[in-house]
mmCIF file of C-alpha atoms in Angstrom:
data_model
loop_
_atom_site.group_PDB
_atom_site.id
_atom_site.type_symbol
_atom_site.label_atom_id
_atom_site.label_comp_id
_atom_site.label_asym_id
_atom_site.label_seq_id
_atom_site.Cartn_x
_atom_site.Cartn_y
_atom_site.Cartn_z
ATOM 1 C CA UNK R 1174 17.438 38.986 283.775
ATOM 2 C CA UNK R 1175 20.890 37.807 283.794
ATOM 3 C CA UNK R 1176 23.617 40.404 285.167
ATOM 4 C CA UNK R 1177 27.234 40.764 284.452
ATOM 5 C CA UNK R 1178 29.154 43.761 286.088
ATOM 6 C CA UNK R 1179 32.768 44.452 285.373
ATOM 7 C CA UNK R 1180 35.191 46.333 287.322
ATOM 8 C CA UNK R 1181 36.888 48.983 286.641
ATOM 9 C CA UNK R 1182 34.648 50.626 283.905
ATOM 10 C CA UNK R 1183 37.612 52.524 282.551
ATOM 11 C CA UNK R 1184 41.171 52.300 283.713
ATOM 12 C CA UNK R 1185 44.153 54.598 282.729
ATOM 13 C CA UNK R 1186 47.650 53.271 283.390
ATOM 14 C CA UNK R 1187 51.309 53.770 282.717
ATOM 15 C CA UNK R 1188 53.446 51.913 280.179
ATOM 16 C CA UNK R 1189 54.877 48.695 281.455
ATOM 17 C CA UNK R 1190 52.362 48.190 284.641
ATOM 18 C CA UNK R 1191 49.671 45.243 285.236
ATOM 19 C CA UNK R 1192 46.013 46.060 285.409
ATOM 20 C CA UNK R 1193 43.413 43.717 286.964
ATOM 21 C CA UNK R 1194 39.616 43.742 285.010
ATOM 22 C CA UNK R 1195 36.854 41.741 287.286
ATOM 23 C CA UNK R 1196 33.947 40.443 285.776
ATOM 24 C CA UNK R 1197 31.367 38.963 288.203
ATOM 25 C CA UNK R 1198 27.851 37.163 287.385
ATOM 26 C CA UNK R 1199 25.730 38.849 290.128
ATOM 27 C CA UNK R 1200 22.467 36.420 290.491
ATOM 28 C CA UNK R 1201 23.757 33.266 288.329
ATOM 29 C CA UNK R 1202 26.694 31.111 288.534
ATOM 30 C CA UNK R 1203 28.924 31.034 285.685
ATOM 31 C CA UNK R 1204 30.980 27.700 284.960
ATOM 32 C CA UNK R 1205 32.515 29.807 281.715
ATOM 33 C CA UNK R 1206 33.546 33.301 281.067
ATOM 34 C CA UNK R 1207 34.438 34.668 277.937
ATOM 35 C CA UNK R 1208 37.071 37.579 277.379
ATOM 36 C CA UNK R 1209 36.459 40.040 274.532
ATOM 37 C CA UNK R 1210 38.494 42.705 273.082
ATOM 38 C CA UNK R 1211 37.476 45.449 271.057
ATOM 39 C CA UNK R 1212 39.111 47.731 269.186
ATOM 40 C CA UNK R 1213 37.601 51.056 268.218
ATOM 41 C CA UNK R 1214 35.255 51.034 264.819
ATOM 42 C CA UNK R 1215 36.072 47.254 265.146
ATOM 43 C CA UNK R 1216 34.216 44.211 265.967
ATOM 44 C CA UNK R 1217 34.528 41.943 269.176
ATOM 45 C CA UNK R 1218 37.347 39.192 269.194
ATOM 46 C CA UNK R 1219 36.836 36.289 271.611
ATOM 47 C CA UNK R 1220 40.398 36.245 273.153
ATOM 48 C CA UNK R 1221 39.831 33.567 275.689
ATOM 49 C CA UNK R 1222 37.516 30.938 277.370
ATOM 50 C CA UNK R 1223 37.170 30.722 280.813
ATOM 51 C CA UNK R 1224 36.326 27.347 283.141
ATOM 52 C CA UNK R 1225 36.192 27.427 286.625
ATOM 53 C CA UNK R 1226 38.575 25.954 288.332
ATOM 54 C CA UNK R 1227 40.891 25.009 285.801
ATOM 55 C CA UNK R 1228 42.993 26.981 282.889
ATOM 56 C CA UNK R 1229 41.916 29.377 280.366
ATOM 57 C CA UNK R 1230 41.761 28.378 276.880
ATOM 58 C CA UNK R 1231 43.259 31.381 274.559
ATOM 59 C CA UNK R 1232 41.900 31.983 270.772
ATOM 60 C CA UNK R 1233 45.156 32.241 268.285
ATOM 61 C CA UNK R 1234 47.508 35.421 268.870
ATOM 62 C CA UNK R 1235 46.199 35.758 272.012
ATOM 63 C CA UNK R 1236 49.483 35.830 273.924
ATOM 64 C CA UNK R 1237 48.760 33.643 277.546
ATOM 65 C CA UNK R 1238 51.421 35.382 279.524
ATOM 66 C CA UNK R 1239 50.511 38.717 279.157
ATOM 67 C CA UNK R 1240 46.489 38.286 279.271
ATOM 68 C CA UNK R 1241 46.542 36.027 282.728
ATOM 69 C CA UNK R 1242 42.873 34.886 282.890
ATOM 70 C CA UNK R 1243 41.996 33.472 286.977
ATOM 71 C CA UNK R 1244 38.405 32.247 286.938
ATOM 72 C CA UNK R 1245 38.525 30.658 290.837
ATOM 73 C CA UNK R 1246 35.229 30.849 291.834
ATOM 74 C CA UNK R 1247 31.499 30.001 289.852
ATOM 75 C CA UNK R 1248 30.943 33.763 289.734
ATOM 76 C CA UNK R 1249 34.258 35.829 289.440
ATOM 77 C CA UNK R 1250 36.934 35.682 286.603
ATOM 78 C CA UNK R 1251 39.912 38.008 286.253
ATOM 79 C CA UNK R 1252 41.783 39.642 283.412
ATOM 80 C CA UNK R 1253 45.524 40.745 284.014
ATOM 81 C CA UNK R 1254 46.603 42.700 281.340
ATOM 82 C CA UNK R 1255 50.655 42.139 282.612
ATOM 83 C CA UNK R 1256 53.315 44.856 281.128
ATOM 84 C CA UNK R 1257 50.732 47.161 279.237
ATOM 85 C CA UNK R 1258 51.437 48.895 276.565
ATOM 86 C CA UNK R 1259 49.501 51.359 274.293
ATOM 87 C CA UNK R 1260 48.943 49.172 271.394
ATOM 88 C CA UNK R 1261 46.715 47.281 274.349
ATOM 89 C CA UNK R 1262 44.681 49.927 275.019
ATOM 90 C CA UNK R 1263 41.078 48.845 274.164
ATOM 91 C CA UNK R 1264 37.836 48.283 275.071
ATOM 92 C CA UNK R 1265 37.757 44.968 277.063
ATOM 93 C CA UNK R 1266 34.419 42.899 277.697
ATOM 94 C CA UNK R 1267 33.233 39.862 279.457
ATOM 95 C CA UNK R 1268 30.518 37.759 279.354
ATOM 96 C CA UNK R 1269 29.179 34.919 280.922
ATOM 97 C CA UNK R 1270 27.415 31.515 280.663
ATOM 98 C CA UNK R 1271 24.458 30.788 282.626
ATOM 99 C CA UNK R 1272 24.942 27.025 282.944
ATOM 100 C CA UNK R 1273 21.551 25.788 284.358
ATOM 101 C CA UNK R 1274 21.495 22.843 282.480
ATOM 102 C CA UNK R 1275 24.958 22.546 281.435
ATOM 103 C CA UNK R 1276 24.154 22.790 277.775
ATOM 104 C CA UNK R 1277 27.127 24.822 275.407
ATOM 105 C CA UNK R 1278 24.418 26.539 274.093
ATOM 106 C CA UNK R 1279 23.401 28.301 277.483
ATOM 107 C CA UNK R 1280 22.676 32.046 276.638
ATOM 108 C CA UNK R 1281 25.959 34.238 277.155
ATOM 109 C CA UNK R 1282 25.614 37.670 279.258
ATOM 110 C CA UNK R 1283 27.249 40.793 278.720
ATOM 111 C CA UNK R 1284 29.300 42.822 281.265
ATOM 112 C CA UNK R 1285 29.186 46.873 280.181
ATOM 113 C CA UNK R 1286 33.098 46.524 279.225
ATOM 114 C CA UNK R 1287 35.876 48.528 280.561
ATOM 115 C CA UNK R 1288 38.314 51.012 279.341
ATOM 116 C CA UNK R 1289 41.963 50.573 278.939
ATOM 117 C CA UNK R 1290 43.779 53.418 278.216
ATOM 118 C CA UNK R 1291 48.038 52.941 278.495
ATOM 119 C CA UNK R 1292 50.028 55.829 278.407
ATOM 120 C CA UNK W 233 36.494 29.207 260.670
ATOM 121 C CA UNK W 234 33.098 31.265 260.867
ATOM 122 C CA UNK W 235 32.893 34.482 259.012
ATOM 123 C CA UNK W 236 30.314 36.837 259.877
ATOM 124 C CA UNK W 237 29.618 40.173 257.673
ATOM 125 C CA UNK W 238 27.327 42.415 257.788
ATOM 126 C CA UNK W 239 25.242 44.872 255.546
ATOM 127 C CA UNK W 240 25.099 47.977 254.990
ATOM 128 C CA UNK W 241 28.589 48.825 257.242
ATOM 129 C CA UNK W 242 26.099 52.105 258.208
ATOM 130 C CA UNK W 243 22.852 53.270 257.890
ATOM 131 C CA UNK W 244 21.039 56.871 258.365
ATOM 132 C CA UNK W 245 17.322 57.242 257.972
ATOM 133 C CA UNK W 246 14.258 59.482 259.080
ATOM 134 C CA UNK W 247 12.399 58.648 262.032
ATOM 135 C CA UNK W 248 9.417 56.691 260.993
ATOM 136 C CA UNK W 249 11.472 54.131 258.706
ATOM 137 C CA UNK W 250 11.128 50.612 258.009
ATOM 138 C CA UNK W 251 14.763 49.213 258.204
ATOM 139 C CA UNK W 252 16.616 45.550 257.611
ATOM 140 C CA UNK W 253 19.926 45.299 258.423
ATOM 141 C CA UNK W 254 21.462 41.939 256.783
ATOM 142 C CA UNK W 255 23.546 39.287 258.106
ATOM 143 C CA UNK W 256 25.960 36.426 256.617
ATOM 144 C CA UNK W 257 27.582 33.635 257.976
ATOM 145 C CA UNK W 258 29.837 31.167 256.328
ATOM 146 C CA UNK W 259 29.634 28.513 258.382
ATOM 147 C CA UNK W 260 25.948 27.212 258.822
ATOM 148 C CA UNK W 261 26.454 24.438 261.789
ATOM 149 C CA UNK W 262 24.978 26.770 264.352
ATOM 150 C CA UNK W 263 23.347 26.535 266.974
ATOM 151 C CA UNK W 264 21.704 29.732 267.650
ATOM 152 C CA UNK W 265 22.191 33.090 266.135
ATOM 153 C CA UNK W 266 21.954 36.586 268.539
ATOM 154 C CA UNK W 267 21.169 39.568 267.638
ATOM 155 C CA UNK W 268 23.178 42.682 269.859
ATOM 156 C CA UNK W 269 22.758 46.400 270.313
ATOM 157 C CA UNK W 270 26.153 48.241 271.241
ATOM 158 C CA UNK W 271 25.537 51.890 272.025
ATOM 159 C CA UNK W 272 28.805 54.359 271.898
ATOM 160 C CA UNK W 273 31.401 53.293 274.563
ATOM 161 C CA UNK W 274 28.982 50.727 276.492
ATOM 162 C CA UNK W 275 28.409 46.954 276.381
ATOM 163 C CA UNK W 276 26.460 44.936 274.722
ATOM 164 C CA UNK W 277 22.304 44.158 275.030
ATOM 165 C CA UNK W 278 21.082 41.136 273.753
ATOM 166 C CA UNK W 279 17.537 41.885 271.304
ATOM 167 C CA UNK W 280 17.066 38.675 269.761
ATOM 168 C CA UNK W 281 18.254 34.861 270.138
ATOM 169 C CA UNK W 282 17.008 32.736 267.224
ATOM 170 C CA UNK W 283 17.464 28.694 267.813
ATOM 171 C CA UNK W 284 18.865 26.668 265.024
ATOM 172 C CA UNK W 285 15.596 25.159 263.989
ATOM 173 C CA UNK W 286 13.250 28.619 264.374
ATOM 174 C CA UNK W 287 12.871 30.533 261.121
ATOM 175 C CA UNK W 288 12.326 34.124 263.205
ATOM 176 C CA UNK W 289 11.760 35.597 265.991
ATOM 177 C CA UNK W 290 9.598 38.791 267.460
ATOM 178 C CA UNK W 291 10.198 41.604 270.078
ATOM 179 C CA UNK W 292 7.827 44.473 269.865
ATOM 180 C CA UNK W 293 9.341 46.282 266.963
ATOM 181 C CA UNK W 294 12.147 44.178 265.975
ATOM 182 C CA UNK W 295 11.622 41.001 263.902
ATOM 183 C CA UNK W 296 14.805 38.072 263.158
ATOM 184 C CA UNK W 297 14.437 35.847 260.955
ATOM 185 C CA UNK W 298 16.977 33.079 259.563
ATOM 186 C CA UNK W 299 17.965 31.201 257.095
ATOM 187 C CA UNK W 300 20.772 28.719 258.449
ATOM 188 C CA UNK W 301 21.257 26.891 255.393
ATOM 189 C CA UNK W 302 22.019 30.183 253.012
ATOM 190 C CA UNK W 303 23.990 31.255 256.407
ATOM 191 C CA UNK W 304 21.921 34.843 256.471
ATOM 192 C CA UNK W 305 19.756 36.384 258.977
ATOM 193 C CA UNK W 306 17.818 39.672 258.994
ATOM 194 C CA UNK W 307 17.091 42.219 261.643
ATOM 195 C CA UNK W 308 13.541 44.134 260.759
ATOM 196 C CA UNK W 309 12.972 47.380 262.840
ATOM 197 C CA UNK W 310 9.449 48.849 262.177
ATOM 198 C CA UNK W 311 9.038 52.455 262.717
ATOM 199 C CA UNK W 312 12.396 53.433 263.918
ATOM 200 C CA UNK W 313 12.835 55.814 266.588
ATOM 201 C CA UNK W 314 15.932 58.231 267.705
ATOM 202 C CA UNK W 315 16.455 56.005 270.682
ATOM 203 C CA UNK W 316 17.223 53.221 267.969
ATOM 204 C CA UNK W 317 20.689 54.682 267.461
ATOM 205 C CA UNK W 318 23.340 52.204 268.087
ATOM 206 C CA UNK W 319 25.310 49.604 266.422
ATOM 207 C CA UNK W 320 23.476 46.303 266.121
ATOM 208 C CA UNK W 321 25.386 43.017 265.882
ATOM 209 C CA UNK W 322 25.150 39.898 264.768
ATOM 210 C CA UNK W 323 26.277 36.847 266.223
ATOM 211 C CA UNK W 324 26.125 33.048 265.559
ATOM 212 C CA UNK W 325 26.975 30.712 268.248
ATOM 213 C CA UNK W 326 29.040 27.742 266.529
ATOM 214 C CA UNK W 327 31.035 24.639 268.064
ATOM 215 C CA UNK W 328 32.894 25.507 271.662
ATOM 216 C CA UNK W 329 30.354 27.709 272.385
ATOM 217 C CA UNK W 330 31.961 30.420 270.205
ATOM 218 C CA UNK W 331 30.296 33.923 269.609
ATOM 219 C CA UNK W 332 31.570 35.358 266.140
ATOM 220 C CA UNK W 333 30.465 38.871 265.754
ATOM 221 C CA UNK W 334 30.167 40.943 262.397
ATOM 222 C CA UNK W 335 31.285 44.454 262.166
ATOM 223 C CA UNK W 336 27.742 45.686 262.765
ATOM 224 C CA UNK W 337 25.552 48.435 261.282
ATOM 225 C CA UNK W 338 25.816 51.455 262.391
ATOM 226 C CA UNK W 339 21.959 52.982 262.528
ATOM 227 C CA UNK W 340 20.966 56.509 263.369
ATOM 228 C CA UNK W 341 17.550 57.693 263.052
ATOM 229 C CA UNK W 342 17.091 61.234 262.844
ATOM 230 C CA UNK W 343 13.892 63.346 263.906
#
């Protein structure tokens, strides 16, 4: 099947520093990535929508400039979590959309999530 | 906006069981409708996807079925196991290729 790995699987940083999550389709190109965040006991929130090659779309609340969202190539997009705090702290997870016949309804695949813990 | 909840919030049972967990949606343009296992402090595995038009759908011991125009679906595990401990999620896929997930059910089976 389908695989989605994500990079780092757990990250611990100061307040006030940026921290760069990967997530990578391994055998399947990707035209969107989705960004998850999930707080603990809660459910997942879709925070943004990635395209390739062109910008991010961001749910409401989601703040753009602090959540920088690169998806340049059909099987890497990047989260930058800029000026962390620990209210951000959370567990982060992406997924991906194998786009084989361009349909919206292509099956989304999970990356394991990763970790953010700000001090 | 699509509203997903999910019953019972958590569920504890003897190995052996027959379960269902429930799902409800308020929004019943979907297309599909997935059905997730999250273990503690890992991702997410897909179990089941159910198309718009299917009524249900099988996997060994597991068993979806839906009802798109009540907005519900169910999960049916037959003869749960230990290793069936996790949360399970539900998920229907709506315009934009959105995801909305429930809270889950939290399941552990004890020997």
């Amino acid at each position: 099947g389908a695989v989605v790995s994500q990079h780092p699987s757990r990250v611990i940083c100061k307040s006030g520093t940026s921290v760069k999550i990967e997530c990578r389709s391994l055998d399947f190109q990707a035209t969107t990535m989705f960004w998850y965040r999930q707080f603990p006991k809660q459910s997942l929130m879709l925070m943004a929508t990635s395209n390739e090659g062109s910008k991010a779309t961001y749910e409401q609340g989601v703040e753009k400039d602090k959540f920088l969202i690169n998806h340049a190539s059909l099987t890497l997009s990047t989260l930058t979590v800029t000026s962390a705090h620990p209210e951000d702290s959370s567990f982060y997870i992406c997924s991906a959309r194998a786009s084989t016949s361009g349909s919206l309804t292509d099956t989304q695949y999970f990356g394991p999530g990763t970790r953010l813990t700000v001090l | 906006k699509q509203e997903v909840t999910q019953i019972p919030a958590a569920l504890s049972v003897p190995e052996g069981e027959n379960l269902v967990l429930n799902c409800s949606f308020t929004d019943s343009a979907i297309y599909n409708l997935q059905w997730f296992r999250q273990d503690p402090g890992k991702g997410l595995t897909s179990l089941l996807l159910i198309q718009s038009s299917q009524r249900e759908q099988t996997s060994g011991r597991l068993n979806a079925s839906l009802d798109k125009s009540s907005g519900r679906s169910t999960l049916y595990i037959a003869a749960s196991q230990p290793g069936d401990s996790a949360t399970y999620l539900c998920a229907p896929l709506s315009g934009g290729s959105r995801l909305t997930f429930g809270e889950g059910t939290q399941l552990t089976v004890n020997p």
